PDB file of C-alpha atoms in Angstrom:
ATOM      1  CA  UNK A   1      20.637  -1.426  -9.542  1.00  0.00           C
ATOM      2  CA  UNK A   2      20.863  -3.281 -12.877  1.00  0.00           C
ATOM      3  CA  UNK A   3      23.005  -6.410 -13.124  1.00  0.00           C
ATOM      4  CA  UNK A   4      25.204  -4.795 -15.786  1.00  0.00           C
ATOM      5  CA  UNK A   5      25.817  -1.808 -13.509  1.00  0.00           C
ATOM      6  CA  UNK A   6      26.743  -4.087 -10.624  1.00  0.00           C
ATOM      7  CA  UNK A   7      29.266  -5.859 -12.859  1.00  0.00           C
ATOM      8  CA  UNK A   8      30.653  -2.486 -13.915  1.00  0.00           C
ATOM      9  CA  UNK A   9      31.112  -1.429 -10.287  1.00  0.00           C
ATOM     10  CA  UNK A  10      32.968  -4.640  -9.529  1.00  0.00           C
ATOM     11  CA  UNK A  11      35.490  -3.565 -12.158  1.00  0.00           C
ATOM     12  CA  UNK A  12      35.708  -0.006 -10.829  1.00  0.00           C
ATOM     13  CA  UNK A  13      39.120   0.763  -9.256  1.00  0.00           C
ATOM     14  CA  UNK A  14      37.438   1.975  -6.060  1.00  0.00           C
ATOM     15  CA  UNK A  15      36.001  -1.488  -5.370  1.00  0.00           C
ATOM     16  CA  UNK A  16      39.057  -3.516  -6.291  1.00  0.00           C
ATOM     17  CA  UNK A  17      39.245  -6.550  -3.992  1.00  0.00           C
ATOM     18  CA  UNK A  18      35.677  -6.159  -2.684  1.00  0.00           C
ATOM     19  CA  UNK A  19      33.717  -9.465  -2.762  1.00  0.00           C
ATOM     20  CA  UNK A  20      30.634  -9.238  -4.989  1.00  0.00           C
ATOM     21  CA  UNK A  21      28.341 -10.355  -2.164  1.00  0.00           C
ATOM     22  CA  UNK A  22      29.509  -7.436  -0.004  1.00  0.00           C
ATOM     23  CA  UNK A  23      28.840  -4.743  -2.600  1.00  0.00           C
ATOM     24  CA  UNK A  24      25.109  -4.081  -1.880  1.00  0.00           C
ATOM     25  CA  UNK A  25      25.726  -3.559   1.842  1.00  0.00           C
ATOM     26  CA  UNK A  26      28.758  -1.424   1.115  1.00  0.00           C
ATOM     27  CA  UNK A  27      26.822   0.826  -1.280  1.00  0.00           C
ATOM     28  CA  UNK A  28      24.106   1.263   1.334  1.00  0.00           C
ATOM     29  CA  UNK A  29      26.694   2.237   3.941  1.00  0.00           C
ATOM     30  CA  UNK A  30      28.105   4.837   1.535  1.00  0.00           C
ATOM     31  CA  UNK A  31      24.602   6.257   0.948  1.00  0.00           C
ATOM     32  CA  UNK A  32      24.852   5.448  -2.764  1.00  0.00           C
ATOM     33  CA  UNK A  33      22.504   7.483  -4.960  1.00  0.00           C
ATOM     34  CA  UNK A  34      21.947   6.580  -8.608  1.00  0.00           C
ATOM     35  CA  UNK A  35      20.991   9.399 -10.933  1.00  0.00           C
ATOM     36  CA  UNK A  36      20.033   9.314 -14.618  1.00  0.00           C
ATOM     37  CA  UNK A  37      21.074  12.247 -16.778  1.00  0.00           C
ATOM     38  CA  UNK A  38      20.537  13.605 -20.263  1.00  0.00           C
ATOM     39  CA  UNK A  39      23.108  14.748 -22.776  1.00  0.00           C
ATOM     40  CA  UNK A  40      24.338  18.220 -21.890  1.00  0.00           C
ATOM     41  CA  UNK A  41      23.597  17.828 -18.168  1.00  0.00           C
ATOM     42  CA  UNK A  42      26.120  19.091 -15.655  1.00  0.00           C
ATOM     43  CA  UNK A  43      27.293  16.368 -13.263  1.00  0.00           C
ATOM     44  CA  UNK A  44      29.632  18.737 -11.430  1.00  0.00           C
ATOM     45  CA  UNK A  45      29.919  22.522 -11.652  1.00  0.00           C
ATOM     46  CA  UNK A  46      32.978  24.637 -11.116  1.00  0.00           C
ATOM     47  CA  UNK A  47      32.721  26.445  -7.777  1.00  0.00           C
ATOM     48  CA  UNK A  48      30.525  23.822  -6.125  1.00  0.00           C
ATOM     49  CA  UNK A  49      31.942  22.022  -3.091  1.00  0.00           C
ATOM     50  CA  UNK A  50      30.974  18.361  -3.549  1.00  0.00           C
ATOM     51  CA  UNK A  51      30.650  15.948  -0.623  1.00  0.00           C
ATOM     52  CA  UNK A  52      30.208  12.962  -2.947  1.00  0.00           C
ATOM     53  CA  UNK A  53      32.394  11.399  -5.580  1.00  0.00           C
ATOM     54  CA  UNK A  54      30.777  10.196  -8.783  1.00  0.00           C
ATOM     55  CA  UNK A  55      31.154   6.939 -10.691  1.00  0.00           C
ATOM     56  CA  UNK A  56      29.947   7.012 -14.278  1.00  0.00           C
ATOM     57  CA  UNK A  57      27.674   4.009 -14.825  1.00  0.00           C
ATOM     58  CA  UNK A  58      26.771   4.570 -18.479  1.00  0.00           C
ATOM     59  CA  UNK A  59      27.123   7.197 -21.157  1.00  0.00           C
ATOM     60  CA  UNK A  60      30.089   9.494 -21.684  1.00  0.00           C
ATOM     61  CA  UNK A  61      31.156  12.756 -20.090  1.00  0.00           C
ATOM     62  CA  UNK A  62      33.986  15.250 -20.194  1.00  0.00           C
ATOM     63  CA  UNK A  63      35.944  16.897 -17.422  1.00  0.00           C
ATOM     64  CA  UNK A  64      36.383  20.450 -18.661  1.00  0.00           C
ATOM     65  CA  UNK A  65      37.031  24.039 -17.700  1.00  0.00           C
ATOM     66  CA  UNK A  66      35.589  27.212 -19.217  1.00  0.00           C
ATOM     67  CA  UNK A  67      37.019  30.684 -18.729  1.00  0.00           C
ATOM     68  CA  UNK A  68      35.067  33.920 -18.286  1.00  0.00           C
ATOM     69  CA  UNK A  69      34.676  34.328 -22.064  1.00  0.00           C
ATOM     70  CA  UNK A  70      33.420  30.785 -22.653  1.00  0.00           C
ATOM     71  CA  UNK A  71      36.636  29.316 -24.053  1.00  0.00           C
ATOM     72  CA  UNK A  72      36.550  25.606 -23.318  1.00  0.00           C
ATOM     73  CA  UNK A  73      39.440  23.360 -22.324  1.00  0.00           C
ATOM     74  CA  UNK A  74      38.638  19.641 -22.237  1.00  0.00           C
ATOM     75  CA  UNK A  75      40.817  18.159 -19.535  1.00  0.00           C
ATOM     76  CA  UNK A  76      39.870  14.490 -19.881  1.00  0.00           C
ATOM     77  CA  UNK A  77      37.099  12.216 -21.180  1.00  0.00           C
ATOM     78  CA  UNK A  78      35.137  10.007 -18.786  1.00  0.00           C
ATOM     79  CA  UNK A  79      34.006   6.467 -19.596  1.00  0.00           C
ATOM     80  CA  UNK A  80      31.761   4.090 -17.599  1.00  0.00           C
ATOM     81  CA  UNK A  81      33.469   2.881 -14.430  1.00  0.00           C
ATOM     82  CA  UNK A  82      35.603   5.994 -13.987  1.00  0.00           C
ATOM     83  CA  UNK A  83      35.506   8.367 -11.010  1.00  0.00           C
ATOM     84  CA  UNK A  84      35.109  12.125 -10.923  1.00  0.00           C
ATOM     85  CA  UNK A  85      34.993  14.803  -8.238  1.00  0.00           C
ATOM     86  CA  UNK A  86      36.839  12.609  -5.741  1.00  0.00           C
ATOM     87  CA  UNK A  87      39.729  15.006  -5.106  1.00  0.00           C
ATOM     88  CA  UNK A  88      37.423  17.952  -4.348  1.00  0.00           C
ATOM     89  CA  UNK A  89      35.135  15.834  -2.175  1.00  0.00           C
ATOM     90  CA  UNK A  90      38.065  14.510  -0.158  1.00  0.00           C
ATOM     91  CA  UNK A  91      39.671  17.930   0.220  1.00  0.00           C
ATOM     92  CA  UNK A  92      36.399  19.733   0.927  1.00  0.00           C
ATOM     93  CA  UNK A  93      37.240  22.528  -1.510  1.00  0.00           C
ATOM     94  CA  UNK A  94      35.282  24.064  -4.412  1.00  0.00           C
ATOM     95  CA  UNK A  95      35.601  22.214  -7.684  1.00  0.00           C
ATOM     96  CA  UNK A  96      37.953  23.791 -10.196  1.00  0.00           C
ATOM     97  CA  UNK A  97      36.379  21.960 -13.137  1.00  0.00           C
ATOM     98  CA  UNK A  98      33.021  21.098 -14.672  1.00  0.00           C
ATOM     99  CA  UNK A  99      31.820  17.633 -15.647  1.00  0.00           C
ATOM    100  CA  UNK A 100      29.304  17.594 -18.502  1.00  0.00           C
ATOM    101  CA  UNK A 101      27.475  14.648 -20.056  1.00  0.00           C
ATOM    102  CA  UNK A 102      28.188  13.993 -23.730  1.00  0.00           C
ATOM    103  CA  UNK A 103      25.299  11.544 -24.037  1.00  0.00           C
ATOM    104  CA  UNK A 104      22.446  10.147 -21.947  1.00  0.00           C
ATOM    105  CA  UNK A 105      23.529   7.902 -19.092  1.00  0.00           C
ATOM    106  CA  UNK A 106      23.625   7.343 -15.352  1.00  0.00           C
ATOM    107  CA  UNK A 107      25.944   8.105 -12.468  1.00  0.00           C
ATOM    108  CA  UNK A 108      26.343   6.779  -8.927  1.00  0.00           C
ATOM    109  CA  UNK A 109      27.215   9.248  -6.173  1.00  0.00           C
ATOM    110  CA  UNK A 110      28.897   8.054  -2.957  1.00  0.00           C
ATOM    111  CA  UNK A 111      29.453  10.035   0.244  1.00  0.00           C
ATOM    112  CA  UNK A 112      33.196  10.341   0.714  1.00  0.00           C
ATOM    113  CA  UNK A 113      33.085  11.021   4.463  1.00  0.00           C
ATOM    114  CA  UNK A 114      31.706   7.514   5.074  1.00  0.00           C
ATOM    115  CA  UNK A 115      34.568   5.682   3.379  1.00  0.00           C
ATOM    116  CA  UNK A 116      36.712   5.355   6.489  1.00  0.00           C
ATOM    117  CA  UNK A 117      33.832   4.078   8.620  1.00  0.00           C
ATOM    118  CA  UNK A 118      32.657   1.151   6.508  1.00  0.00           C
ATOM    119  CA  UNK A 119      34.020  -2.407   6.712  1.00  0.00           C
ATOM    120  CA  UNK A 120      37.161  -2.534   4.608  1.00  0.00           C
ATOM    121  CA  UNK A 121      37.295   1.254   4.564  1.00  0.00           C
ATOM    122  CA  UNK A 122      41.087   1.333   4.720  1.00  0.00           C
ATOM    123  CA  UNK A 123      41.256  -0.743   1.526  1.00  0.00           C
ATOM    124  CA  UNK A 124      38.749   1.555  -0.175  1.00  0.00           C
ATOM    125  CA  UNK A 125      40.790   4.607   0.755  1.00  0.00           C
ATOM    126  CA  UNK A 126      43.907   2.939  -0.603  1.00  0.00           C
ATOM    127  CA  UNK A 127      42.024   2.145  -3.819  1.00  0.00           C
ATOM    128  CA  UNK A 128      40.860   5.750  -4.031  1.00  0.00           C
ATOM    129  CA  UNK A 129      44.410   7.023  -3.594  1.00  0.00           C
ATOM    130  CA  UNK A 130      45.621   4.695  -6.325  1.00  0.00           C
ATOM    131  CA  UNK A 131      42.846   5.780  -8.710  1.00  0.00           C
ATOM    132  CA  UNK A 132      43.609   9.453  -8.051  1.00  0.00           C
ATOM    133  CA  UNK A 133      47.295   8.870  -8.715  1.00  0.00           C
ATOM    134  CA  UNK A 134      46.507   7.210 -12.055  1.00  0.00           C
ATOM    135  CA  UNK A 135      44.318  10.153 -13.024  1.00  0.00           C
ATOM    136  CA  UNK A 136      47.152  12.545 -12.209  1.00  0.00           C
ATOM    137  CA  UNK A 137      49.422  10.551 -14.506  1.00  0.00           C
ATOM    138  CA  UNK A 138      46.887  10.961 -17.321  1.00  0.00           C
ATOM    139  CA  UNK A 139      46.746  14.698 -16.691  1.00  0.00           C
ATOM    140  CA  UNK A 140      50.527  14.839 -16.905  1.00  0.00           C
ATOM    141  CA  UNK A 141      50.250  12.953 -20.184  1.00  0.00           C
ATOM    142  CA  UNK A 142      47.897  15.618 -21.544  1.00  0.00           C
ATOM    143  CA  UNK A 143      50.357  18.275 -20.433  1.00  0.00           C
ATOM    144  CA  UNK A 144      53.030  16.584 -22.513  1.00  0.00           C
ATOM    145  CA  UNK A 145      50.785  16.999 -25.582  1.00  0.00           C
ATOM    146  CA  UNK A 146      49.651  20.598 -25.134  1.00  0.00           C
ATOM    147  CA  UNK A 147      53.119  21.926 -24.322  1.00  0.00           C
ATOM    148  CA  UNK A 148      54.403  20.949 -27.766  1.00  0.00           C
ATOM    149  CA  UNK A 149      55.194  23.996 -29.877  1.00  0.00           C
ATOM    150  CA  UNK A 150      53.018  23.480 -32.954  1.00  0.00           C
ATOM    151  CA  UNK A 151      49.576  22.123 -33.778  1.00  0.00           C
ATOM    152  CA  UNK A 152      51.245  19.390 -35.815  1.00  0.00           C
ATOM    153  CA  UNK A 153      53.426  18.329 -32.905  1.00  0.00           C
ATOM    154  CA  UNK A 154      50.465  18.334 -30.524  1.00  0.00           C
ATOM    155  CA  UNK A 155      48.446  16.138 -32.878  1.00  0.00           C
ATOM    156  CA  UNK A 156      51.270  13.674 -33.457  1.00  0.00           C
ATOM    157  CA  UNK A 157      52.042  13.491 -29.744  1.00  0.00           C
ATOM    158  CA  UNK A 158      48.436  12.667 -28.867  1.00  0.00           C
ATOM    159  CA  UNK A 159      47.741  10.316 -31.772  1.00  0.00           C
ATOM    160  CA  UNK A 160      50.992   8.399 -31.345  1.00  0.00           C
ATOM    161  CA  UNK A 161      50.185   7.883 -27.667  1.00  0.00           C
ATOM    162  CA  UNK A 162      46.755   6.506 -28.535  1.00  0.00           C
ATOM    163  CA  UNK A 163      48.321   4.225 -31.152  1.00  0.00           C
ATOM    164  CA  UNK A 164      50.752   2.913 -28.541  1.00  0.00           C
ATOM    165  CA  UNK A 165      47.808   2.269 -26.225  1.00  0.00           C
ATOM    166  CA  UNK A 166      45.280   0.815 -28.696  1.00  0.00           C
ATOM    167  CA  UNK A 167      47.224  -0.261 -31.792  1.00  0.00           C
ATOM    168  CA  UNK A 168      47.933   1.488 -35.094  1.00  0.00           C
ATOM    169  CA  UNK A 169      44.199   1.782 -35.856  1.00  0.00           C
ATOM    170  CA  UNK A 170      42.244   3.297 -33.002  1.00  0.00           C
ATOM    171  CA  UNK A 171      39.254   5.394 -31.986  1.00  0.00           C
ATOM    172  CA  UNK A 172      39.484   8.610 -29.987  1.00  0.00           C
ATOM    173  CA  UNK A 173      36.705   9.865 -27.633  1.00  0.00           C
ATOM    174  CA  UNK A 174      36.476  13.294 -29.305  1.00  0.00           C
ATOM    175  CA  UNK A 175      34.891  14.925 -32.336  1.00  0.00           C
ATOM    176  CA  UNK A 176      36.925  17.601 -34.145  1.00  0.00           C
ATOM    177  CA  UNK A 177      35.919  20.518 -31.934  1.00  0.00           C
ATOM    178  CA  UNK A 178      36.464  18.467 -28.782  1.00  0.00           C
ATOM    179  CA  UNK A 179      39.895  17.351 -29.986  1.00  0.00           C
ATOM    180  CA  UNK A 180      40.820  20.984 -30.634  1.00  0.00           C
ATOM    181  CA  UNK A 181      39.600  21.906 -27.148  1.00  0.00           C
ATOM    182  CA  UNK A 182      41.583  19.043 -25.631  1.00  0.00           C
ATOM    183  CA  UNK A 183      44.808  20.031 -27.399  1.00  0.00           C
ATOM    184  CA  UNK A 184      44.201  23.780 -26.915  1.00  0.00           C
ATOM    185  CA  UNK A 185      44.458  24.590 -30.626  1.00  0.00           C
ATOM    186  CA  UNK A 186      42.309  26.332 -33.230  1.00  0.00           C
ATOM    187  CA  UNK A 187      39.914  23.895 -34.878  1.00  0.00           C
ATOM    188  CA  UNK A 188      40.433  25.217 -38.421  1.00  0.00           C
ATOM    189  CA  UNK A 189      44.203  25.101 -38.082  1.00  0.00           C
ATOM    190  CA  UNK A 190      43.996  21.602 -36.640  1.00  0.00           C
ATOM    191  CA  UNK A 191      41.746  20.357 -39.460  1.00  0.00           C
ATOM    192  CA  UNK A 192      44.145  21.806 -42.020  1.00  0.00           C
ATOM    193  CA  UNK A 193      47.064  20.071 -40.325  1.00  0.00           C
ATOM    194  CA  UNK A 194      45.200  16.754 -40.277  1.00  0.00           C
ATOM    195  CA  UNK A 195      44.632  17.093 -44.018  1.00  0.00           C
ATOM    196  CA  UNK A 196      48.313  17.796 -44.540  1.00  0.00           C
ATOM    197  CA  UNK A 197      49.344  14.778 -42.474  1.00  0.00           C
ATOM    198  CA  UNK A 198      47.006  12.608 -44.531  1.00  0.00           C
ATOM    199  CA  UNK A 199      48.437  13.916 -47.821  1.00  0.00           C
ATOM    200  CA  UNK A 200      51.939  13.194 -46.544  1.00  0.00           C
ATOM    201  CA  UNK A 201      50.915   9.591 -45.924  1.00  0.00           C
ATOM    202  CA  UNK A 202      51.505   9.743 -42.177  1.00  0.00           C
ATOM    203  CA  UNK A 203      47.958   8.851 -41.184  1.00  0.00           C
ATOM    204  CA  UNK A 204      44.427   8.239 -42.387  1.00  0.00           C
ATOM    205  CA  UNK A 205      41.176   8.918 -40.595  1.00  0.00           C
ATOM    206  CA  UNK A 206      37.425   8.847 -40.833  1.00  0.00           C
ATOM    207  CA  UNK A 207      35.550  10.828 -38.189  1.00  0.00           C
ATOM    208  CA  UNK A 208      37.121   9.782 -34.859  1.00  0.00           C
ATOM    209  CA  UNK A 209      38.830   6.630 -36.148  1.00  0.00           C
ATOM    210  CA  UNK A 210      42.509   6.987 -37.044  1.00  0.00           C
ATOM    211  CA  UNK A 211      45.247   4.831 -38.515  1.00  0.00           C
ATOM    212  CA  UNK A 212      48.900   5.794 -38.168  1.00  0.00           C
ATOM    213  CA  UNK A 213      50.800   4.697 -41.267  1.00  0.00           C
ATOM    214  CA  UNK A 214      54.374   5.928 -41.034  1.00  0.00           C
ATOM    215  CA  UNK A 215      56.777   7.679 -38.713  1.00  0.00           C
ATOM    216  CA  UNK A 216      57.151  11.435 -39.339  1.00  0.00           C
ATOM    217  CA  UNK A 217      60.945  11.041 -39.633  1.00  0.00           C
ATOM    218  CA  UNK A 218      60.485   9.171 -42.935  1.00  0.00           C
ATOM    219  CA  UNK A 219      59.216  12.378 -44.538  1.00  0.00           C
ATOM    220  CA  UNK A 220      61.975  14.687 -43.388  1.00  0.00           C
TER     221      UNK A 220
END
């Protein structure tokens, strides 16, 4: 494994508190398997029953769900160091989501059933529980966006949250279609609303980089 990937794993929530010198032996005990992938590859498919959790080493991916007619709902983006598939692997149930690569990269798969049997396994399980809880909080955050009544309100809810997290000028991990899929809105309607918000002086943007300028209340 590359040095940069080892450093990334040391910052992964699953390995919090694990000494760097213990990581190689621990990965071997968990039957770690590194896999390169190309953009568009499926890292997890809905209906599969995974026995391994994945850790994204490089590249980007999306956790998503498609219905029978191909309508896509992006549930969450994945960045290097983040986990996926852990809940389904732990529960031993079919996955209810897909994970698809947005660009070339690599992933590390670990066998969940071995976690309790390795040295420090109790700490790893605690770390896994904590990471899963944080992911659930992010899903609840998305729910707070998509349950807003209008496209405008959904956009402002999401963008204001990102501004609070990153600062008034920030980058989002979505293109326009992906943002529409994430917020469960029509892309054309969303683009029109973004243009309106810009004309009102509430925000400015270029591609996936946004700047929030004023509070909406100032225009009411």
